[in-house]
Coordinates of C-alpha atoms in Angstrom, one line a residue:
M1 CA 8.4 -32.2 -97.0
K2 CA 8.8 -35.5 -95.2
Y3 CA 5.2 -36.6 -95.8
E4 CA 4.6 -34.9 -99.2
E5 CA 4.0 -38.0 -101.3
F6 CA 1.9 -39.6 -98.5
G7 CA -0.2 -36.4 -98.3
K8 CA -0.7 -36.2 -102.1
Q9 CA -1.9 -39.8 -102.1
I10 CA -4.4 -39.2 -99.3
I11 CA -5.8 -36.1 -101.0
E12 CA -6.2 -38.0 -104.3
L13 CA -7.9 -40.9 -102.6
V14 CA -10.4 -38.8 -100.7
G15 CA -11.6 -37.3 -104.0
G16 CA -9.1 -34.6 -104.7
K17 CA -8.7 -31.0 -103.4
D18 CA -12.1 -29.9 -104.7
N19 CA -13.9 -32.6 -102.6
I20 CA -12.3 -31.4 -99.3
E21 CA -14.0 -28.7 -97.3
A22 CA -11.9 -29.0 -94.2
V23 CA -9.3 -31.3 -92.5
V24 CA -8.4 -31.3 -88.8
H25 CA -6.7 -33.9 -86.6
C26 CA -6.7 -35.3 -83.1
M27 CA -4.0 -37.3 -81.4
T28 CA -4.2 -40.3 -83.8
R29 CA -6.2 -39.5 -86.9
L30 CA -7.0 -37.1 -89.7
R31 CA -10.6 -36.0 -89.9
F32 CA -11.8 -34.8 -93.3
T33 CA -15.1 -33.0 -94.0
L34 CA -15.9 -34.1 -97.6
K35 CA -18.4 -32.6 -100.0
N36 CA -19.1 -36.1 -101.4
R37 CA -18.3 -39.1 -99.2
D38 CA -18.8 -41.5 -102.2
L39 CA -15.7 -40.1 -104.0
A40 CA -13.4 -41.3 -101.2
D41 CA -11.8 -44.8 -101.8
A42 CA -11.7 -46.1 -98.2
E43 CA -10.2 -49.5 -99.2
A44 CA -7.3 -48.0 -101.2
I45 CA -6.6 -45.7 -98.2
K46 CA -6.6 -48.7 -95.8
A47 CA -4.1 -50.4 -98.1
M48 CA -1.5 -47.6 -97.6
D49 CA 1.5 -48.6 -95.5
S50 CA 1.1 -45.9 -92.8
V51 CA -2.7 -46.1 -92.4
I52 CA -4.1 -48.2 -89.6
D53 CA -7.8 -47.9 -90.4
V54 CA -10.5 -45.7 -92.0
V55 CA -13.6 -44.8 -90.1
S56 CA -16.5 -43.0 -91.9
N57 CA -19.4 -41.6 -89.9
K58 CA -22.0 -38.9 -90.1
V59 CA -19.6 -36.3 -88.8
S60 CA -16.4 -36.9 -90.7
F61 CA -14.3 -39.2 -92.8
Q62 CA -11.5 -40.4 -90.4
I63 CA -8.1 -41.8 -91.4
I64 CA -6.3 -43.4 -88.4
I65 CA -2.6 -43.0 -88.7
G66 CA -1.0 -42.8 -85.3
T67 CA 0.9 -40.2 -83.3
E68 CA 2.8 -38.8 -86.3
V69 CA -0.4 -37.3 -87.5
A70 CA 0.7 -34.0 -85.9
E71 CA 3.5 -33.9 -88.4
I72 CA 1.4 -35.0 -91.4
H73 CA -1.5 -32.6 -90.9
P74 CA 0.4 -29.3 -91.6
E75 CA 1.9 -30.8 -94.8
I76 CA -1.6 -31.8 -96.0
M77 CA -2.9 -28.3 -95.1
H78 CA 0.0 -26.9 -97.1
L79 CA -0.7 -29.1 -100.1
L80 CA -4.4 -28.0 -100.0
G81 CA -3.5 -24.3 -99.6
F82 CA -5.5 -24.1 -96.4
E83 CA -4.4 -21.9 -93.5
S84 CA -3.5 -23.9 -90.3
N85 CA -5.4 -22.5 -87.4
E86 CA -3.2 -24.4 -85.0
E87 CA -0.1 -22.6 -86.4
T88 CA -1.8 -19.3 -85.9
K89 CA -2.6 -20.1 -82.3
T90 CA 0.7 -21.5 -81.3
N91 CA 2.8 -18.8 -82.8
K92 CA 1.3 -15.7 -81.2
N93 CA 4.7 -14.4 -80.2
I94 CA 5.7 -12.2 -83.1
V95 CA 9.5 -12.4 -82.3
K96 CA 9.3 -16.2 -82.1
R97 CA 7.4 -16.3 -85.4
I98 CA 10.1 -14.2 -87.1
L99 CA 12.9 -16.3 -85.7
D100 CA 11.1 -19.5 -86.8
I101 CA 10.6 -18.2 -90.3
V102 CA 14.3 -17.2 -90.7
S103 CA 15.5 -20.4 -89.2
E104 CA 13.2 -22.6 -91.3
S105 CA 14.1 -20.7 -94.4
I106 CA 17.9 -21.0 -93.9
T107 CA 17.9 -24.7 -92.7
P108 CA 17.2 -26.2 -96.2
I109 CA 20.2 -24.4 -97.8
L110 CA 22.7 -25.2 -95.0
P111 CA 24.0 -28.3 -96.9
A112 CA 24.8 -26.1 -99.9
M113 CA 26.5 -23.6 -97.7
M114 CA 28.6 -26.3 -96.0
S115 CA 29.6 -27.7 -99.3
A116 CA 30.8 -24.3 -100.4
G117 CA 32.7 -23.9 -97.2
L118 CA 34.4 -27.3 -97.6
I119 CA 35.5 -26.4 -101.1
A120 CA 36.9 -23.2 -99.8
G121 CA 38.9 -25.1 -97.2
V122 CA 40.3 -27.5 -99.7
L123 CA 41.3 -24.6 -102.0
S124 CA 43.0 -22.9 -99.1
I125 CA 45.2 -25.9 -98.5
F126 CA 46.0 -26.2 -102.2
T127 CA 46.9 -22.5 -102.6
V128 CA 49.0 -22.3 -99.4
T129 CA 51.0 -25.4 -100.3
G130 CA 51.5 -24.2 -103.8
I131 CA 49.6 -27.0 -105.5
I132 CA 47.2 -24.6 -107.3
S133 CA 47.8 -20.9 -108.0
P134 CA 45.0 -18.5 -107.0
E135 CA 45.4 -17.0 -110.5
S136 CA 44.8 -20.3 -112.3
S137 CA 41.6 -21.0 -114.1
T138 CA 41.2 -24.2 -112.1
Y139 CA 41.1 -22.2 -108.9
V140 CA 38.7 -19.6 -110.3
I141 CA 36.3 -22.3 -111.5
F142 CA 36.1 -24.1 -108.2
D143 CA 36.1 -20.9 -106.1
S144 CA 33.1 -19.8 -108.2
I145 CA 31.1 -22.3 -106.2
R146 CA 31.8 -20.4 -103.0
T147 CA 31.3 -16.9 -104.5
A148 CA 28.1 -18.0 -106.3
M149 CA 26.6 -19.5 -103.1
F150 CA 26.8 -16.2 -101.3
Y151 CA 26.3 -13.9 -104.2
F152 CA 23.0 -15.6 -105.2
L153 CA 21.9 -16.1 -101.6
P154 CA 18.6 -14.2 -102.2
I155 CA 17.7 -16.8 -104.9
F156 CA 18.3 -19.7 -102.5
M157 CA 16.2 -17.9 -99.9
A158 CA 13.4 -17.3 -102.4
V159 CA 13.2 -21.0 -103.1
S160 CA 13.2 -22.1 -99.5
A161 CA 11.0 -19.3 -98.0
S162 CA 8.4 -18.6 -100.7
K163 CA 5.9 -21.3 -99.7
R164 CA 6.5 -20.6 -96.0
L165 CA 5.6 -17.0 -96.6
G166 CA 2.7 -17.6 -98.9
A167 CA 4.4 -16.3 -102.0
P168 CA 4.4 -18.1 -105.4
M169 CA 7.8 -19.7 -105.7
Y170 CA 8.6 -18.6 -109.2
L171 CA 7.5 -15.1 -108.6
G172 CA 9.7 -15.1 -105.6
I173 CA 12.6 -16.2 -107.7
L174 CA 11.8 -13.6 -110.3
L175 CA 11.9 -10.9 -107.5
A176 CA 15.3 -12.2 -106.3
V177 CA 16.9 -12.3 -109.7
T178 CA 15.6 -8.8 -110.5
L179 CA 17.2 -7.5 -107.3
L180 CA 20.4 -9.1 -108.3
S181 CA 20.4 -7.9 -111.9
T182 CA 23.2 -5.6 -113.0
S183 CA 20.8 -2.8 -113.5
I184 CA 19.7 -2.7 -109.8
N185 CA 22.2 -4.5 -107.6
G186 CA 24.7 -1.9 -106.2
V187 CA 23.8 0.6 -108.8
E188 CA 24.0 4.3 -107.8
G189 CA 21.6 7.1 -108.8
L190 CA 18.5 5.0 -109.5
E191 CA 15.1 6.7 -109.4
L192 CA 11.6 5.1 -109.3
F193 CA 8.5 7.3 -110.0
G194 CA 10.8 10.3 -109.5
L195 CA 11.9 9.1 -106.1
S196 CA 15.6 8.5 -105.5
L197 CA 16.5 4.9 -104.5
P198 CA 19.4 4.3 -102.1
T199 CA 22.4 2.3 -103.4
I200 CA 21.9 -1.2 -102.0
T201 CA 23.9 -4.3 -102.7
Y202 CA 21.3 -7.1 -102.6
S203 CA 23.8 -9.9 -103.2
N204 CA 25.0 -11.7 -100.0
S205 CA 22.0 -10.4 -98.1
F206 CA 18.8 -12.2 -97.1
L207 CA 16.7 -9.7 -95.1
P208 CA 15.5 -7.6 -98.1
I209 CA 14.3 -10.7 -100.0
L210 CA 12.6 -12.2 -96.9
L211 CA 10.7 -9.0 -96.3
G212 CA 9.8 -8.8 -100.0
L213 CA 8.6 -12.4 -100.0
W214 CA 6.4 -11.7 -97.0
F215 CA 4.9 -8.7 -98.7
M216 CA 4.5 -10.7 -102.0
G217 CA 2.5 -13.4 -100.1
Q218 CA 0.1 -10.8 -98.7
V219 CA -0.4 -9.1 -102.1
N220 CA -0.9 -12.4 -103.9
K221 CA -3.5 -13.5 -101.3
M222 CA -5.4 -10.2 -101.7
V223 CA -5.3 -10.1 -105.5
T224 CA -6.4 -13.8 -105.7
K225 CA -9.5 -13.0 -103.7
L226 CA -10.4 -10.0 -105.8
M227 CA -9.5 -11.2 -109.3
P228 CA -12.2 -13.0 -111.3
K229 CA -11.3 -16.6 -111.9
S230 CA -11.3 -16.1 -115.7
L231 CA -8.5 -13.5 -115.4
D232 CA -6.6 -15.0 -112.5
Y233 CA -4.1 -17.0 -114.5
F234 CA -2.7 -14.0 -116.4
F235 CA -3.3 -11.0 -114.2
T236 CA -2.7 -12.2 -110.6
P237 CA 1.0 -12.9 -111.1
L238 CA 1.4 -9.7 -113.1
I239 CA -0.2 -7.4 -110.5
T240 CA 1.6 -9.3 -107.7
I241 CA 5.1 -8.6 -109.1
L242 CA 4.3 -5.1 -110.3
V243 CA 3.2 -4.1 -106.8
T244 CA 5.9 -6.1 -104.9
L245 CA 9.0 -4.9 -106.7
P246 CA 8.6 -1.1 -106.2
V247 CA 7.7 -1.6 -102.5
T248 CA 10.7 -3.8 -102.0
L249 CA 13.0 -1.2 -103.7
L250 CA 11.5 1.7 -101.8
F251 CA 11.0 0.2 -98.4
F252 CA 12.2 -3.3 -97.8
G253 CA 15.6 -2.9 -99.4
P254 CA 16.5 0.0 -97.1
I255 CA 14.9 -1.6 -94.0
G256 CA 16.7 -4.9 -94.6
T257 CA 20.0 -3.0 -95.1
W258 CA 19.5 -1.0 -91.9
L259 CA 18.7 -4.2 -90.0
S260 CA 21.8 -5.9 -91.4
D261 CA 24.0 -2.9 -90.7
G262 CA 22.4 -2.7 -87.2
L263 CA 23.4 -6.2 -86.4
G264 CA 26.9 -5.5 -87.6
Y265 CA 27.1 -2.4 -85.4
I266 CA 25.8 -4.3 -82.3
F267 CA 28.4 -7.0 -82.6
Q268 CA 31.1 -4.5 -83.4
F269 CA 30.1 -2.6 -80.3
I270 CA 30.4 -5.8 -78.2
S271 CA 33.7 -6.6 -79.8
D272 CA 35.1 -3.0 -79.2
T273 CA 33.7 -2.8 -75.7
F274 CA 34.3 -6.2 -74.2
G275 CA 36.1 -8.0 -77.0
S276 CA 34.8 -10.7 -79.3
W277 CA 36.5 -13.2 -77.0
L278 CA 33.5 -12.8 -74.6
V279 CA 30.9 -13.8 -77.3
V280 CA 33.0 -16.8 -78.5
T281 CA 33.5 -17.9 -74.9
L282 CA 29.8 -17.7 -74.0
Y283 CA 28.5 -19.2 -77.2
A284 CA 31.0 -22.1 -77.1
A285 CA 30.0 -22.8 -73.5
C286 CA 26.2 -22.5 -73.8
Q287 CA 25.3 -23.7 -77.3
P288 CA 23.8 -27.1 -75.9
F289 CA 21.2 -25.0 -73.9
L290 CA 20.1 -23.3 -77.1
I291 CA 19.8 -26.6 -79.0
M292 CA 17.8 -28.0 -76.1
M293 CA 15.4 -25.0 -76.4
G294 CA 15.1 -25.3 -80.2
A295 CA 17.0 -22.1 -80.8
G296 CA 20.2 -23.6 -82.2
N297 CA 19.8 -22.0 -85.6
F298 CA 19.2 -18.4 -84.4
I299 CA 22.9 -17.6 -85.0
V300 CA 22.8 -18.5 -88.8
P301 CA 21.4 -15.0 -89.8
L302 CA 24.0 -13.4 -87.6
I303 CA 26.9 -15.4 -89.2
L304 CA 25.6 -14.6 -92.7
N305 CA 25.5 -10.9 -91.8
E306 CA 29.0 -11.0 -90.5
Y307 CA 30.2 -12.6 -93.7
A308 CA 28.3 -10.0 -95.8
V309 CA 29.6 -7.0 -93.8
N310 CA 33.2 -8.1 -92.8
G311 CA 33.9 -11.1 -95.1
F312 CA 34.5 -13.3 -92.0
D313 CA 33.0 -14.1 -88.6
A314 CA 35.2 -14.0 -85.5
M315 CA 32.5 -15.0 -83.0
F316 CA 29.9 -17.6 -83.9
T317 CA 31.6 -19.7 -86.5
P318 CA 34.5 -20.6 -84.2
G319 CA 32.1 -20.8 -81.3
Y320 CA 29.7 -23.4 -82.7
I321 CA 32.5 -25.8 -83.9
I322 CA 34.3 -25.5 -80.6
S323 CA 31.0 -26.3 -78.8
D324 CA 30.3 -29.3 -80.9
F325 CA 33.8 -30.6 -80.2
A326 CA 33.3 -30.0 -76.4
V327 CA 30.1 -32.0 -76.6
C328 CA 32.0 -34.8 -78.2
G329 CA 34.6 -34.6 -75.4
A330 CA 32.1 -34.7 -72.7
M331 CA 30.6 -37.9 -74.1
V332 CA 34.1 -39.4 -74.5
G333 CA 34.7 -38.7 -70.8
Y334 CA 31.5 -40.5 -70.0
F335 CA 32.5 -43.3 -72.4
L336 CA 35.8 -43.8 -70.5
R337 CA 34.0 -43.8 -67.2
A338 CA 31.2 -46.2 -68.2
R339 CA 31.2 -49.6 -66.6
N340 CA 29.1 -51.8 -68.8
A341 CA 28.9 -52.4 -72.5
K342 CA 25.4 -50.9 -72.9
Q343 CA 26.5 -47.6 -71.5
K344 CA 29.8 -47.6 -73.5
Q345 CA 27.8 -48.3 -76.7
F346 CA 25.4 -45.4 -76.0
F347 CA 28.0 -42.8 -75.0
G348 CA 30.4 -43.9 -77.8
T349 CA 27.6 -43.5 -80.4
V350 CA 26.5 -40.0 -79.4
A351 CA 30.2 -39.0 -79.1
F352 CA 30.8 -40.0 -82.7
S353 CA 27.6 -38.2 -83.8
A354 CA 28.8 -35.0 -82.1
F355 CA 32.3 -35.4 -83.7
M356 CA 30.4 -35.4 -87.1
G357 CA 28.7 -32.1 -86.1
I358 CA 25.3 -33.5 -85.0
T359 CA 25.0 -32.9 -81.3
E360 CA 21.2 -33.4 -80.8
P361 CA 21.5 -37.1 -79.9
A362 CA 23.9 -36.2 -77.1
V363 CA 21.9 -33.2 -75.9
F364 CA 18.6 -34.9 -75.9
G365 CA 19.8 -38.4 -75.1
A366 CA 22.4 -37.8 -72.4
F367 CA 22.6 -34.1 -71.4
I368 CA 19.0 -33.6 -70.4
K369 CA 18.9 -37.0 -68.6
Y370 CA 22.2 -36.7 -66.7
R371 CA 22.6 -32.9 -66.5
R372 CA 26.3 -32.9 -65.5
P373 CA 27.5 -33.1 -69.1
F374 CA 26.2 -29.5 -69.5
L375 CA 28.9 -28.5 -66.9
A376 CA 31.5 -30.4 -68.8
V377 CA 30.7 -28.5 -72.0
I378 CA 30.6 -25.2 -70.1
I379 CA 34.1 -25.9 -68.9
G380 CA 35.7 -27.4 -72.0
G381 CA 33.8 -25.2 -74.5
G382 CA 34.3 -22.1 -72.5
L383 CA 38.1 -22.6 -72.3
G384 CA 38.3 -23.4 -76.0
G385 CA 36.2 -20.4 -76.9
L386 CA 38.2 -18.1 -74.6
F387 CA 41.4 -19.2 -76.4
A388 CA 39.9 -18.7 -79.8
G389 CA 38.6 -15.3 -78.8
I390 CA 41.9 -14.1 -77.4
M391 CA 43.7 -15.3 -80.5
Q392 CA 41.0 -13.6 -82.7
V393 CA 40.3 -16.7 -84.7
K394 CA 38.2 -15.9 -87.8
G395 CA 35.8 -18.2 -89.7
Y396 CA 35.3 -17.7 -93.4
A397 CA 32.6 -20.3 -94.1
M398 CA 29.9 -22.3 -92.3
V399 CA 31.4 -25.7 -92.0
S400 CA 31.7 -28.7 -89.6
L401 CA 34.9 -30.1 -88.2
F402 CA 35.7 -31.6 -91.6
G403 CA 35.8 -28.1 -93.2
I404 CA 38.4 -26.9 -90.6
T405 CA 40.8 -26.1 -93.4
S406 CA 38.6 -23.1 -94.3
F407 CA 40.2 -21.4 -91.4
I408 CA 43.4 -21.1 -93.5
D409 CA 43.5 -17.5 -94.7
D410 CA 45.7 -15.4 -97.0
A411 CA 48.0 -14.6 -94.1
G412 CA 49.0 -18.2 -93.8
F413 CA 48.4 -21.0 -91.3
S414 CA 48.3 -19.1 -88.0
N415 CA 44.5 -18.7 -87.9
F416 CA 44.2 -22.4 -88.7
Y417 CA 46.7 -23.4 -86.0
F418 CA 44.9 -21.3 -83.4
M419 CA 41.6 -22.9 -84.3
I420 CA 43.1 -26.4 -84.0
A421 CA 44.5 -25.4 -80.6
A422 CA 41.1 -24.1 -79.4
L423 CA 39.5 -27.4 -80.4
A424 CA 42.1 -29.4 -78.6
I425 CA 41.6 -27.3 -75.4
A426 CA 37.8 -27.7 -75.7
F427 CA 38.0 -31.4 -76.3
I428 CA 40.5 -32.3 -73.6
G429 CA 38.8 -29.9 -71.1
A430 CA 35.4 -31.5 -71.7
V431 CA 36.8 -35.1 -71.6
V432 CA 38.5 -34.5 -68.2
A433 CA 35.4 -32.6 -66.8
G434 CA 33.0 -35.3 -68.1
Y435 CA 35.1 -38.1 -66.6
L436 CA 35.4 -36.3 -63.2
L437 CA 31.7 -35.2 -63.2
W438 CA 30.4 -38.7 -63.8
M439 CA 26.8 -39.3 -62.9
P440 CA 25.9 -39.6 -59.1
K441 CA 25.8 -43.2 -57.8
T442 CA 22.0 -43.2 -57.6
E443 CA 21.7 -42.4 -61.2
E444 CA 24.5 -44.8 -62.2
Q445 CA 22.6 -47.6 -60.4
E446 CA 19.5 -46.7 -62.4
A447 CA 21.4 -46.7 -65.6
T448 CA 23.3 -49.9 -64.9
P449 CA 21.5 -53.2 -64.7
E450 CA 23.0 -55.3 -61.8
I451 CA 24.1 -58.8 -62.6
M452 CA 22.6 -61.4 -60.2
E453 CA 23.0 -65.1 -60.5
G454 CA 23.7 -64.9 -64.2
K455 CA 20.5 -62.9 -64.9
S456 CA 19.9 -59.2 -65.4
A457 CA 17.9 -57.5 -62.6
L458 CA 16.0 -55.3 -65.0
N459 CA 14.9 -51.8 -64.1
K460 CA 11.1 -51.2 -64.3
V461 CA 8.7 -48.3 -64.0
N462 CA 5.1 -48.8 -62.7
L463 CA 2.2 -46.7 -63.9
V464 CA -0.7 -46.2 -61.6
S465 CA -4.3 -46.1 -62.8
P466 CA -5.2 -42.7 -64.3
V467 CA -8.9 -43.0 -63.2
A468 CA -11.0 -45.2 -60.9
G469 CA -12.9 -47.8 -62.9
V470 CA -13.0 -51.2 -64.5
T471 CA -10.0 -52.2 -66.5
I472 CA -10.2 -54.0 -69.8
P473 CA -7.6 -55.3 -72.3
L474 CA -6.6 -52.8 -75.0
S475 CA -7.9 -55.3 -77.6
E476 CA -11.5 -54.7 -76.3
I477 CA -11.5 -50.9 -76.9
K478 CA -13.8 -50.1 -79.8
D479 CA -11.2 -48.2 -81.8
K480 CA -8.7 -50.0 -84.0
A481 CA -6.0 -47.4 -83.4
F482 CA -5.8 -48.7 -79.8
S483 CA -7.2 -52.3 -80.1
T484 CA -4.6 -53.4 -82.6
G485 CA -1.8 -52.0 -80.6
A486 CA -0.7 -49.8 -83.4
L487 CA -0.2 -46.9 -81.1
G488 CA 1.7 -49.0 -78.5
K489 CA 0.9 -51.4 -75.7
G490 CA -1.3 -50.4 -72.7
I491 CA -4.7 -50.8 -71.1
G492 CA -8.3 -49.5 -71.2
I493 CA -10.3 -48.3 -68.3
I494 CA -14.1 -47.8 -68.2
P495 CA -14.2 -44.8 -65.8
E496 CA -16.2 -44.6 -62.6
D497 CA -14.9 -41.2 -61.5
K498 CA -14.7 -37.8 -63.3
L499 CA -11.1 -37.0 -62.5
I500 CA -8.3 -38.1 -64.8
K501 CA -5.0 -38.2 -63.0
A502 CA -1.3 -38.6 -63.9
P503 CA -0.3 -42.2 -64.1
I504 CA 3.4 -41.3 -63.8
S505 CA 5.6 -38.3 -62.8
G506 CA 6.9 -36.3 -65.7
E507 CA 6.1 -33.4 -68.0
V508 CA 2.9 -32.7 -69.9
V509 CA 4.3 -32.7 -73.4
T510 CA 1.0 -32.7 -75.2
L511 CA -2.4 -31.4 -74.3
F512 CA -4.9 -31.4 -77.2
P513 CA -6.9 -28.2 -77.6
T514 CA -10.2 -30.1 -77.0
N515 CA -8.7 -31.6 -73.7
H516 CA -9.7 -35.1 -74.7
A517 CA -6.1 -36.4 -74.8
V518 CA -3.0 -35.7 -72.9
G519 CA 0.6 -36.9 -73.2
I520 CA 3.2 -37.2 -70.4
K521 CA 6.9 -38.0 -70.7
N522 CA 8.9 -39.0 -67.7
E523 CA 12.6 -38.7 -67.0
D524 CA 13.3 -42.2 -68.4
G525 CA 11.7 -41.1 -71.7
I526 CA 8.5 -43.1 -71.3
E527 CA 5.8 -41.5 -73.4
V528 CA 2.3 -42.1 -72.0
L529 CA -0.8 -41.1 -74.0
L530 CA -4.2 -40.8 -72.2
H531 CA -7.0 -40.8 -74.7
I532 CA -10.4 -40.0 -73.0
G533 CA -13.3 -41.6 -74.8
I534 CA -13.8 -42.7 -78.4
D535 CA -14.4 -39.9 -81.0
T536 CA -14.8 -37.4 -78.1
V537 CA -12.7 -34.9 -80.1
E538 CA -16.0 -34.1 -81.9
L539 CA -17.3 -32.5 -78.6
N540 CA -14.7 -29.7 -79.2
G541 CA -13.8 -29.6 -75.5
E542 CA -17.4 -29.5 -74.1
H543 CA -17.6 -31.3 -70.8
F544 CA -13.7 -31.5 -70.6
T545 CA -11.9 -29.2 -68.2
A546 CA -8.1 -29.1 -68.2
L547 CA -6.4 -28.7 -64.8
V548 CA -2.9 -28.5 -66.3
K549 CA -1.3 -26.9 -69.3
Q550 CA 1.4 -28.1 -71.7
G551 CA 4.8 -27.9 -70.2
D552 CA 3.7 -28.4 -66.6
K553 CA 5.6 -30.8 -64.4
V554 CA 3.3 -33.3 -62.6
S555 CA 3.6 -36.1 -60.1
A556 CA 1.8 -39.5 -60.2
N557 CA -1.9 -39.0 -59.1
D558 CA -1.9 -35.3 -59.8
P559 CA -5.2 -34.2 -61.4
L560 CA -5.0 -33.6 -65.1
I561 CA -8.5 -33.3 -66.6
E562 CA -12.0 -33.2 -65.2
V563 CA -14.6 -34.8 -67.3
D564 CA -18.4 -34.9 -67.0
F565 CA -18.7 -38.5 -68.2
A566 CA -22.5 -38.5 -67.6
K567 CA -23.0 -35.8 -70.2
V568 CA -20.5 -37.4 -72.5
K569 CA -22.6 -40.6 -72.4
E570 CA -25.8 -38.7 -72.9
K571 CA -24.4 -37.5 -76.2
G572 CA -23.8 -41.1 -77.3
Y573 CA -20.0 -41.3 -76.9
D574 CA -18.0 -44.3 -75.5
T575 CA -16.2 -43.0 -72.4
T576 CA -13.4 -45.7 -72.3
V577 CA -10.1 -44.2 -71.3
A578 CA -7.1 -45.7 -73.2
M579 CA -3.6 -45.5 -71.7
V580 CA -0.8 -46.5 -74.0
I581 CA 3.0 -46.3 -74.1
T582 CA 3.5 -44.7 -77.5
N583 CA 7.2 -45.5 -77.6
T584 CA 6.7 -49.1 -76.6
Q585 CA 9.4 -50.2 -79.1
D586 CA 12.1 -48.5 -77.0
Y587 CA 11.6 -50.8 -74.1
L588 CA 12.1 -54.5 -73.4
E589 CA 8.4 -55.0 -72.5
V590 CA 5.2 -53.2 -71.5
V591 CA 3.1 -55.4 -69.2
P592 CA -0.6 -54.6 -68.3
N593 CA -1.6 -55.6 -64.8
M594 CA -5.4 -55.9 -64.8
T595 CA -6.0 -56.1 -61.1
N596 CA -3.4 -53.8 -59.6
E597 CA -4.3 -50.1 -59.7
Q598 CA -0.9 -49.1 -58.2
E599 CA 1.0 -51.1 -60.9
L600 CA -1.6 -50.9 -63.7
V601 CA 1.1 -51.0 -66.4
T602 CA 4.7 -52.0 -65.9
V603 CA 7.4 -50.7 -68.3
I604 CA 10.6 -52.8 -68.3
L605 CA 13.6 -50.7 -69.3

């Protein structure tokens, strides 16, 4: 948890868990409802590094932090043991919720998996070259790291997923080790309450334990509510595990096994019908799109299932490494074509990041902006994936490029050589495609400052006024989050019209549920926050009508929100609209223009 220590400090300084009735957040601050306001140490909170200010009024105790409050709030809710209503609202799609849970549970243990894979690769080199014998105790000891990683996978999942699913962590671990015990794991002829249990191997599998943890969370929540406090410490854990274990053995174990086998049959069918080459080709070509949509980790359960069923993966493991190398190649092509030092530095940096197996900087920093690199990866990655698929390259561990030796198998080096060839094809194909598909001249001109008379003719973007009214410096806004410039540079407007409009063309990336704040991001990456009124979040959306929704594309001057400012004033709220560039630090300068509504704020790129 990135903000765990910060959250613990905040909770302690507001008087502890028992003093907190509720905590919500708006765009910039945490709002606590406290039982006893006197227990909160406002001065100590103000002294914290990430805190801008503390505001205490009759409605709530507010801690002004900044735009990262959206990341801090869920962790504080978790530390408090409160349910996040926002999470419930935003994850209504059951399929997406399941995929998110699986992905978030697996992500923390990926470093351990990759370490095991790298060790397997090194051992493969040593055994094939005769440095170490597979029968030697040295080999057995180090190979135990790989076998232990996957055999005890349910325990790793119990640690990473318990809190996410509402299950007590140590009870989750107890459930996992019980399933892996020699008296249950893979044992035939077991009976429970006179009912025959199917023979299930729980090692190497993650679905039964995930289902069991979910059920344990539900049981624990129910028992905690019903159990008297005086008996809770001893009997709630006891009842939780006694109920969860039999249900897991009778229902979730078989269901998880059926799902696992089903996935294996699906990909076996694809492989038998079309050939695994098709899956490798498509995934190697299209992985950047999945990363862009936040679905990059959806293949991890599929890979683990292939390892568990077949002992290898001939589709996704080669595919994702080939795709990463193709992304690197596309950026190298752009690097070779770039005409100035700034471009070369950028494309060189993201190319190196992709080479190391981290492609997000390239995808979000270059691919989305210039679009044509997607085509370069489709070409390079597709060719490399096609070759790997035709040669039936098999992956034995989840590794990055530096674990490529794990492709050496018992048959020798042929699988390894074919993988190297596939990477070379993907890289060279993407380099050539990236070089030839270089950005159009219009985009190149925007990305390249012209040199005139020894000075740089800097690119700039103008923001129009979001609402008719009287402009004021940001420093005069009666809210320290804005007046101090902590949230970025910008300007204030005392509105004289009820319609809030887009100051710039772009995408609505944030629309707060109470409609009092909206964020827009344009194609240059400029992030604009419009905050309508001071403390107007307390109106819970009353008198605010959203005319757009999150994800909408808007043009400058398009209507965003309609506000009945007269009624907002009647209720005693300041109606000043703040417009700030929240990523001010990314640009050379942000200049407010007090008298020009068509160039109210200028961002110099």
